[in-house]
Structure formats: structure tokens, C-alpha cells
Amino acid sequence: MKSILTFFFIYFSVIASAQVTISGKVLSKNGEPIPGVNIYLENTYDGASSDGEGNFSFETTETGEQTLVASFIGYKTWSQTIDLQNNIVVQIELQESVNSIDAVTITAGSFAADDESRASVMKSLDVYTTPSANGDVMAAIRTMPGTQASADDGRLLVRGGDAYETSTYIDGLVATKPYYSKTPDVATRGRFAPSLFSGVQFNTGGYSAEYGQALSSVLVLKSTDLPESDNTGISLMTIGAEANHTERWENTSLNVSGGYTNLSLYDKVFKSNVDWEKPVESVNGTAVFRHKTSSSGMFKAYVTTDYGDLAYLVPAGNDGEKMKISSKGGTVYSNLSYRDCLSEKSCYRIGVSSTYQDNRLGLGADDVNTKELNIESRFALVHDLSEGVKLTWGANETYNKYDQDYIENEGAVYNGSFDDHLLGAFIEPEIKFTKNFGIRPGLRTEYSSVINKLNVAPRFALALKTGEKAQLSGAWGFYYQTPQADYLKINTDLDFEQAMHYILSYQFGDNSERLFRTEAYYKKYSDLITYSVGENGLPENLLNDGSGYAAGFDIFWRDQLSIKGFDYWVTYSYIDTKRKYQYYPEKATPYFISDHNFSVVGKYWVNKINTQFGASFTAASGRPFNDPNSPEFNGERTKMYSDLSLNMSHVFYIGNQYSVLYCSVNNVLGNNNVLSYRPTNVADAQGNYSLVPVKRDLKRFVFIGLFLNF
């Protein structure tokens, strides 16, 4: 018995004598204590956390040389080799990480609607529930600052830029026809269904060197990854119907959908400002395939096709004569992309997209038949070179084949066609010197074979945190765009159009609570295409001698905190812009510009009845228009535009799947907004031209949809 007690006494004495105490204090670079730091011996369970004064202490039975590690969110991981022969006291100084969760984010010119983005000012769901949007991504984006209330156009008009100055990308690949075909005086809408996307980044200027061919802005759409489960949906709407089915396997999914739209019945019930001969009728189909190849690899294939037909009459003379405008044609868009990582610090994206459109436009007795094919291949690589230094580089090749026949009533045919290979490359490092200051210099170059010209576009952006929730951002750069097809089909002896951007922004607040943002900008245009109007209204004497400017500021405020269940945002934009381009005889404010644009969007969720109520109000000052009876070009102005829209979304369940009953009314007050005036083609006996008011096709638009999921 005595020997056993002696054994245990010696054993526990050895254990006690083998324990070493490690203690110390954790401080910041400024000497302030840091509580909650995790301090431990690498590859062991021995460790502790620092207290409110930064102190820590723990014991270990490990011996010899070991690695002591200290880690904490927002700071660089600290480590040091120690020799566990005696008790150790150590003072640890942690350095702030430039990639911490509250680090500076370069946001100049960028409004993200991506749930994963710390620079977000919208959530993805906001794109779908904005009352005035009616399920159109482009319409939802038009509630953001820097855009125009283009009720007669439907496309994005950004900071003085024409519609062609904004490019759309899906998963980094260009979508050259993001809208349905545009006809005079009738608004179009976005071609792609909102349910396809998990995020939207709207760049009002100063955008990344990764993208080109846009003088004003880019819209980058991020598609969804694998869906959560199988799903079948049926949508019954006042303008048509849709059906879709999603099949989900372990690492793969397939979604197919189709829809039919017909406004004939709608036109009979509601009085339209458009004299429809054939209201819009269209069909569409979509297939989406997703396959997860590894923990970081994802292959996506997306193809959508649509076909539409419409016709209406417009005044053509002072004697009541009318001209028929019609549009008939189809579009096929495909997008194949793959992303993966070569290592923990190096990832890549590759893909190819294509757009084919065959459109037949009727202008009275004349026909314009256009076929266009666009194919882009692109790759981009992202490398984390070190903490705080990220390098992105890549290249793209875009092929565009264009062919158009202009057929006169007499039978004469004018053909315009061209082929173009556009080669582009870019490199863009992002450097965060501290968590409060970062820069993003970039360089992009492009070569167009059709005009045989090369451009080099340097760009630069920076951001500085001025407080815990405040930062300043700035951007500068050159942006180029190949002349539009309408000009290249006539003359290829042209140069790139050019714009230079200057942007300064200030942002304060939390994206999930309250956020205030204001941004000032100046944009200088040069080498814009000008022409004189020739026979049959076709451009002639094409030159790159146009120029102009756009200057202004935008304000954005969002509050999701003050009232439980209530979320709203307010935007205001002011712009001063003039340009000489197209057929303009002198510098003038373009017809699509309102100097002042204001919008407010609010949504309130009533939990007891599973219903969200929404409202949006848009107001804009009058737009310029040209009165040929006046000596001043674009010297007249329309009256102020305003629109109040309301919606309601009621959520209910069929089994474990949610369904939605959705109702919306645009222009609830029935304002008779005149958007512009278009002169008739023929003058009266005194040489004066009558002016025809351009209005929305419907004074009020009522939409009801039942979206069922099974």
C-alpha cells in the first residue's frame, strides 16, 4: 500500500513539475488592450482568451519548442516560436488586417444590389419588389440615383449618357441585346427575368478596367447558383402566363421555363395612348443548367429565346394621315461560364456568350430587315498576391457580324453590313495599404478591326475611411466605345468615341440599417459621331467631331431601422449636360434629359397577414424638345413628370412551397404626362409643323399576377 501511494505521489509530482504557465497581454499597435483574442499553442488544445484588459494566462504540459499563435477578427494572425522549459510571459502586439470585415471598400460610381457585397445599397429582393418596376430589372435600377425617368424609352439613361452608352453583362459576359426591340414612342423593357439573378451591380461611372465598350456605365448581373430544391411554378397574369420547372440533384440542377404574352385583351379593357393595330404578342423559352464540379468549381449554361410581333399607327401629317410602325423578330441569347480556383489564392473565370437577333422593322411603306450576330469569349484571373494586394487580369475577344437591308416602297434596296473583331485586355491591381486606405489603378486596351483603331484606357480609383462608418471614394478614367452599327454600316473610316470620368463620393452608415451617400461627377465627351440627315433619313457625312459634357451630383438615403417592418429609400439627382452629336447643329441638352430627378420607394411588411405593401413616387423636371418652328434647337421644355405607383404582395403556402398574389398599379393618380413632342413630317401652307405629344402607351397600368409554386 505504501509503495502504491509513493508511485502516485511521484507521478503527480512529475505532472505538476511538467506544467508550464504561459501568460501575457495583447495590445494594439497604439498600445490599447484587445479583449477576446484567441491565444493558443499550434496543433494543441491548450490556450485561452484575453480578458477586458487584454490579459491572458493558461497552463500546458507540452515541452520543447512550440508555436504560440494569437488570432482575432480584423487583425493579422500573430505567431512566435517559444521554448517551454520555464514559465513564459509574453507581450503580443496585433496589427490591423487590411482585409478585415470593416475595411475600406472602393465604391465610387458603384451601386451594388448583391446580398454578398459589403458595398450593397440594395438587397437582391429589392429588384423584384420595387412597386414601379413590374418585374423589370431595368425599371428597378431606374430608382437609383444618376438615372433618368425614361417612361417613353424603358432603357437605362445614365448621367447624361444615351441608351447605347450602358453595357450589360451576365456573369462577366456581354449581353448585347438586353432589351426587347425598341420602336419609336413606345417604351421597351428588359429581356431577362429577375428570378435568374442573385445580385446586381450598377456602375454609374468610373467602373472597373475589366469592362469596356461603354461610355457611361455598366450593369453587371450575377446569376444564381444551385437552387435549394425541386420546384414547379405556374404564373397567371393579366398580360399572359408562364410556367417553369426546376429539378435539383446533388451537384446539378436544370430549370426550364416558357411564357406567353398578349396585350390584345388588355388594350380592349384599358384605353391606350397608342393607336394599336396589333398589340404586343410574344413567346419566350429559357433553359438553365448548373453543375458544381468541386468545392470551388461551378459550370453554368443559360439559353433564352423569344419572338415578338407588334404594330401601331402614328400621325404622319397635318391632314390626319397616319403611318404604320411594326416590329417582328426573334432573339436567341446563350451564356456558358465556368469558375474555379487554381489554389487558395488564385481563381479564374472563363466563358463565352452569343446573341443572335433577326428583326424586321416596318416604317410606313419601307422595311428595315436587320440580322446581327455577336459572340464574346472572355477569361479573367484573380490572384491574392499578399495580404492587401489583389491582382485581376484577363482578355476578351468579341466578334460582331451585322447585315441590314433597307427596302423602299419603290423596291430599291440599300444594304449595309460589316464584320468586326474587337480584342480587349486589362490588368487591375487593388492595393489596401491599411484597412482605412486603398487604391485600384487599372489599364485597359482594345483593338477594333472594322475601324482599324487601338485605344489605351488608364483608370484609377481610391477609397479612404474617415470614420467607423464613413468613407470617401474617388475615381478617374478614360472610356471608349466603337461607333454604333447604324454608323459603321455606312462608313468604317471612324474612330472610337471617348469619355473621361471624374467622380468623388462620400458614404456614411450601415448598409443593413441606415445609409447616406452623395456623389459628384464630371464627364467630358470627345470624338462623338456627328452626321447630317440625307436621303431617306439615313446618316451621311459621318465624322468624329462631336463633344460634350455632363456634370452633376446624386444623393441616396436608405433607412431600414427606424420603423420595424418598414424599409424605404430616397434618391435625388441633378445634372447639367450639353453635347453636339448625331444630327445636332450645336451643343444642346439631349431630349431625354431632366435636370432634376427625384424618387422615393417604400415597403412595409405586415407579418400577421404575410403581406407587403409598397409605394414608389417619381418626379422629374421637364425635358427639352425641338420645335422646328422655333430658331433655338431643343429650346422648348415639357411640363414636369410625376408618377405614383402602388403594389401589394401576399405570400401564402401550398404544402411547404410559398406562392405569391401580386397586384400593382402604375400612375395611380392618372397624371397625363407629356414626355416629349414629335413634329409631323409635313408642314402646313405657312411652313409650320404640328407637334404631336408623346405619352405613355397607358395612362395607368394595372397588373395582377398569381405566382404558384408546387
PDB file of C-alpha atoms in Angstrom, residues 307-450:
ATOM      1  CA  TYR A 307     -40.200  36.024 -80.582  1.00  0.00           C
ATOM      2  CA  GLY A 308     -42.447  39.074 -80.715  1.00  0.00           C
ATOM      3  CA  ASP A 309     -44.820  40.910 -83.018  1.00  0.00           C
ATOM      4  CA  LEU A 310     -46.479  44.343 -82.773  1.00  0.00           C
ATOM      5  CA  ALA A 311     -47.843  47.134 -84.967  1.00  0.00           C
ATOM      6  CA  TYR A 312     -49.325  50.593 -84.345  1.00  0.00           C
ATOM      7  CA  LEU A 313     -50.168  53.837 -86.172  1.00  0.00           C
ATOM      8  CA  VAL A 314     -48.626  57.287 -85.627  1.00  0.00           C
ATOM      9  CA  PRO A 315     -49.610  60.707 -87.061  1.00  0.00           C
ATOM     10  CA  ALA A 316     -47.650  61.438 -90.241  1.00  0.00           C
ATOM     11  CA  GLY A 317     -49.077  64.746 -91.477  1.00  0.00           C
ATOM     12  CA  ASN A 318     -51.300  67.717 -90.753  1.00  0.00           C
ATOM     13  CA  ASP A 319     -54.252  66.200 -92.611  1.00  0.00           C
ATOM     14  CA  GLY A 320     -54.679  63.312 -90.163  1.00  0.00           C
ATOM     15  CA  GLU A 321     -52.683  60.881 -92.273  1.00  0.00           C
ATOM     16  CA  LYS A 322     -51.137  58.048 -90.305  1.00  0.00           C
ATOM     17  CA  MET A 323     -48.073  55.870 -90.742  1.00  0.00           C
ATOM     18  CA  LYS A 324     -47.810  52.264 -89.628  1.00  0.00           C
ATOM     19  CA  ILE A 325     -44.875  51.176 -87.476  1.00  0.00           C
ATOM     20  CA  SER A 326     -44.366  47.461 -86.953  1.00  0.00           C
ATOM     21  CA  SER A 327     -41.757  45.204 -85.404  1.00  0.00           C
ATOM     22  CA  LYS A 328     -41.442  41.459 -85.784  1.00  0.00           C
ATOM     23  CA  GLY A 329     -38.500  39.265 -84.907  1.00  0.00           C
ATOM     24  CA  GLY A 330     -36.702  36.920 -82.586  1.00  0.00           C
ATOM     25  CA  THR A 331     -33.608  36.789 -80.408  1.00  0.00           C
ATOM     26  CA  VAL A 332     -31.504  33.941 -79.034  1.00  0.00           C
ATOM     27  CA  TYR A 333     -29.022  34.559 -76.209  1.00  0.00           C
ATOM     28  CA  SER A 334     -26.705  31.948 -74.700  1.00  0.00           C
ATOM     29  CA  ASN A 335     -24.176  32.183 -71.891  1.00  0.00           C
ATOM     30  CA  LEU A 336     -21.700  29.452 -70.868  1.00  0.00           C
ATOM     31  CA  SER A 337     -19.376  30.144 -67.944  1.00  0.00           C
ATOM     32  CA  TYR A 338     -17.074  28.250 -65.613  1.00  0.00           C
ATOM     33  CA  ARG A 339     -15.287  29.395 -62.492  1.00  0.00           C
ATOM     34  CA  ASP A 340     -12.806  27.572 -60.272  1.00  0.00           C
ATOM     35  CA  CYS A 341      -9.662  28.102 -58.240  1.00  0.00           C
ATOM     36  CA  LEU A 342      -6.130  27.006 -59.057  1.00  0.00           C
ATOM     37  CA  SER A 343      -5.141  27.404 -55.408  1.00  0.00           C
ATOM     38  CA  GLU A 344      -6.353  29.116 -52.262  1.00  0.00           C
ATOM     39  CA  LYS A 345      -5.046  32.421 -53.607  1.00  0.00           C
ATOM     40  CA  SER A 346      -5.677  32.140 -57.321  1.00  0.00           C
ATOM     41  CA  CYS A 347      -9.051  31.772 -59.075  1.00  0.00           C
ATOM     42  CA  TYR A 348     -10.256  32.149 -62.641  1.00  0.00           C
ATOM     43  CA  ARG A 349     -13.404  32.694 -64.727  1.00  0.00           C
ATOM     44  CA  ILE A 350     -13.851  31.690 -68.362  1.00  0.00           C
ATOM     45  CA  GLY A 351     -16.862  31.814 -70.627  1.00  0.00           C
ATOM     46  CA  VAL A 352     -18.490  32.529 -73.943  1.00  0.00           C
ATOM     47  CA  SER A 353     -21.745  34.310 -74.755  1.00  0.00           C
ATOM     48  CA  SER A 354     -23.614  34.798 -78.010  1.00  0.00           C
ATOM     49  CA  THR A 355     -26.559  36.878 -79.195  1.00  0.00           C
ATOM     50  CA  TYR A 356     -28.377  36.409 -82.481  1.00  0.00           C
ATOM     51  CA  GLN A 357     -31.193  38.745 -83.470  1.00  0.00           C
ATOM     52  CA  ASP A 358     -33.334  38.802 -86.595  1.00  0.00           C
ATOM     53  CA  ASN A 359     -35.628  41.815 -86.587  1.00  0.00           C
ATOM     54  CA  ARG A 360     -37.957  43.264 -89.220  1.00  0.00           C
ATOM     55  CA  LEU A 361     -38.988  46.866 -88.653  1.00  0.00           C
ATOM     56  CA  GLY A 362     -41.705  48.455 -90.762  1.00  0.00           C
ATOM     57  CA  LEU A 363     -41.699  52.255 -91.194  1.00  0.00           C
ATOM     58  CA  GLY A 364     -44.712  53.076 -93.306  1.00  0.00           C
ATOM     59  CA  ALA A 365     -44.117  51.711 -96.787  1.00  0.00           C
ATOM     60  CA  ASP A 366     -40.451  50.990 -96.068  1.00  0.00           C
ATOM     61  CA  ASP A 367     -38.963  47.924 -94.376  1.00  0.00           C
ATOM     62  CA  VAL A 368     -35.734  47.591 -92.435  1.00  0.00           C
ATOM     63  CA  ASN A 369     -34.571  43.996 -92.022  1.00  0.00           C
ATOM     64  CA  THR A 370     -31.619  43.511 -89.660  1.00  0.00           C
ATOM     65  CA  LYS A 371     -29.646  40.409 -88.734  1.00  0.00           C
ATOM     66  CA  GLU A 372     -26.939  40.655 -86.107  1.00  0.00           C
ATOM     67  CA  LEU A 373     -24.647  38.056 -84.518  1.00  0.00           C
ATOM     68  CA  ASN A 374     -22.411  38.808 -81.532  1.00  0.00           C
ATOM     69  CA  ILE A 375     -20.075  36.252 -79.903  1.00  0.00           C
ATOM     70  CA  GLU A 376     -17.780  37.045 -76.991  1.00  0.00           C
ATOM     71  CA  SER A 377     -15.195  34.821 -75.295  1.00  0.00           C
ATOM     72  CA  ARG A 378     -13.543  36.043 -72.100  1.00  0.00           C
ATOM     73  CA  PHE A 379     -11.271  34.947 -69.280  1.00  0.00           C
ATOM     74  CA  ALA A 380     -10.223  36.641 -66.056  1.00  0.00           C
ATOM     75  CA  LEU A 381      -7.835  35.581 -63.302  1.00  0.00           C
ATOM     76  CA  VAL A 382      -7.746  36.888 -59.738  1.00  0.00           C
ATOM     77  CA  HIS A 383      -4.632  36.474 -57.596  1.00  0.00           C
ATOM     78  CA  ASP A 384      -4.197  37.318 -53.907  1.00  0.00           C
ATOM     79  CA  LEU A 385      -0.528  38.243 -54.130  1.00  0.00           C
ATOM     80  CA  SER A 386      -0.294  39.100 -50.444  1.00  0.00           C
ATOM     81  CA  GLU A 387      -2.468  40.448 -47.688  1.00  0.00           C
ATOM     82  CA  GLY A 388      -3.996  43.606 -49.059  1.00  0.00           C
ATOM     83  CA  VAL A 389      -2.805  43.111 -52.661  1.00  0.00           C
ATOM     84  CA  LYS A 390      -5.124  41.534 -55.226  1.00  0.00           C
ATOM     85  CA  LEU A 391      -4.366  41.400 -58.945  1.00  0.00           C
ATOM     86  CA  THR A 392      -7.046  40.857 -61.600  1.00  0.00           C
ATOM     87  CA  TRP A 393      -6.197  40.496 -65.265  1.00  0.00           C
ATOM     88  CA  GLY A 394      -7.745  38.996 -68.365  1.00  0.00           C
ATOM     89  CA  ALA A 395      -8.725  39.357 -72.000  1.00  0.00           C
ATOM     90  CA  ASN A 396     -11.735  39.095 -74.301  1.00  0.00           C
ATOM     91  CA  GLU A 397     -12.480  38.722 -77.990  1.00  0.00           C
ATOM     92  CA  THR A 398     -15.801  39.846 -79.454  1.00  0.00           C
ATOM     93  CA  TYR A 399     -16.995  39.068 -82.960  1.00  0.00           C
ATOM     94  CA  ASN A 400     -19.842  41.092 -84.422  1.00  0.00           C
ATOM     95  CA  LYS A 401     -21.478  40.365 -87.794  1.00  0.00           C
ATOM     96  CA  TYR A 402     -24.060  42.892 -88.937  1.00  0.00           C
ATOM     97  CA  ASP A 403     -26.263  42.855 -92.032  1.00  0.00           C
ATOM     98  CA  GLN A 404     -29.156  45.197 -92.814  1.00  0.00           C
ATOM     99  CA  ASP A 405     -31.408  45.735 -95.831  1.00  0.00           C
ATOM    100  CA  TYR A 406     -33.363  48.966 -96.164  1.00  0.00           C
ATOM    101  CA  ILE A 407     -36.183  48.294 -98.651  1.00  0.00           C
ATOM    102  CA  GLU A 408     -38.078  51.260-100.083  1.00  0.00           C
ATOM    103  CA  ASN A 409     -41.657  51.136-101.247  1.00  0.00           C
ATOM    104  CA  GLU A 410     -40.469  51.531-104.832  1.00  0.00           C
ATOM    105  CA  GLY A 411     -38.342  48.402-104.479  1.00  0.00           C
ATOM    106  CA  ALA A 412     -34.898  49.967-104.127  1.00  0.00           C
ATOM    107  CA  VAL A 413     -32.687  48.118-101.631  1.00  0.00           C
ATOM    108  CA  TYR A 414     -29.874  49.671 -99.623  1.00  0.00           C
ATOM    109  CA  ASN A 415     -27.570  47.211 -97.900  1.00  0.00           C
ATOM    110  CA  GLY A 416     -25.261  47.946 -95.003  1.00  0.00           C
ATOM    111  CA  SER A 417     -23.057  45.277 -93.476  1.00  0.00           C
ATOM    112  CA  PHE A 418     -19.741  44.791 -91.693  1.00  0.00           C
ATOM    113  CA  ASP A 419     -17.744  42.311 -89.621  1.00  0.00           C
ATOM    114  CA  ASP A 420     -15.755  43.343 -86.563  1.00  0.00           C
ATOM    115  CA  HIS A 421     -13.293  41.604 -84.248  1.00  0.00           C
ATOM    116  CA  LEU A 422     -12.816  43.500 -81.012  1.00  0.00           C
ATOM    117  CA  LEU A 423      -9.813  42.397 -78.942  1.00  0.00           C
ATOM    118  CA  GLY A 424      -9.521  43.609 -75.355  1.00  0.00           C
ATOM    119  CA  ALA A 425      -7.135  43.076 -72.443  1.00  0.00           C
ATOM    120  CA  PHE A 426      -6.902  44.533 -68.950  1.00  0.00           C
ATOM    121  CA  ILE A 427      -4.876  44.452 -65.753  1.00  0.00           C
ATOM    122  CA  GLU A 428      -6.059  45.884 -62.450  1.00  0.00           C
ATOM    123  CA  PRO A 429      -4.387  45.562 -59.040  1.00  0.00           C
ATOM    124  CA  GLU A 430      -6.225  46.503 -55.855  1.00  0.00           C
ATOM    125  CA  ILE A 431      -3.926  47.580 -53.058  1.00  0.00           C
ATOM    126  CA  LYS A 432      -5.021  48.177 -49.473  1.00  0.00           C
ATOM    127  CA  PHE A 433      -2.186  49.909 -47.650  1.00  0.00           C
ATOM    128  CA  THR A 434      -4.184  49.838 -44.421  1.00  0.00           C
ATOM    129  CA  LYS A 435      -7.753  48.867 -43.621  1.00  0.00           C
ATOM    130  CA  ASN A 436      -8.577  52.561 -43.972  1.00  0.00           C
ATOM    131  CA  PHE A 437      -6.964  53.325 -47.345  1.00  0.00           C
ATOM    132  CA  GLY A 438      -6.880  51.508 -50.661  1.00  0.00           C
ATOM    133  CA  ILE A 439      -6.314  52.208 -54.352  1.00  0.00           C
ATOM    134  CA  ARG A 440      -7.250  50.446 -57.586  1.00  0.00           C
ATOM    135  CA  PRO A 441      -5.224  51.504 -60.637  1.00  0.00           C
ATOM    136  CA  GLY A 442      -6.166  49.825 -63.897  1.00  0.00           C
ATOM    137  CA  LEU A 443      -5.321  49.722 -67.563  1.00  0.00           C
ATOM    138  CA  ARG A 444      -7.464  48.507 -70.453  1.00  0.00           C
ATOM    139  CA  THR A 445      -6.685  48.355 -74.152  1.00  0.00           C
ATOM    140  CA  GLU A 446      -8.870  47.443 -77.138  1.00  0.00           C
ATOM    141  CA  TYR A 447      -8.417  46.980 -80.868  1.00  0.00           C
ATOM    142  CA  SER A 448     -11.307  47.070 -83.356  1.00  0.00           C
ATOM    143  CA  SER A 449     -10.694  45.513 -86.766  1.00  0.00           C
ATOM    144  CA  VAL A 450     -13.588  47.268 -88.518  1.00  0.00           C
TER     145      VAL A 450
END
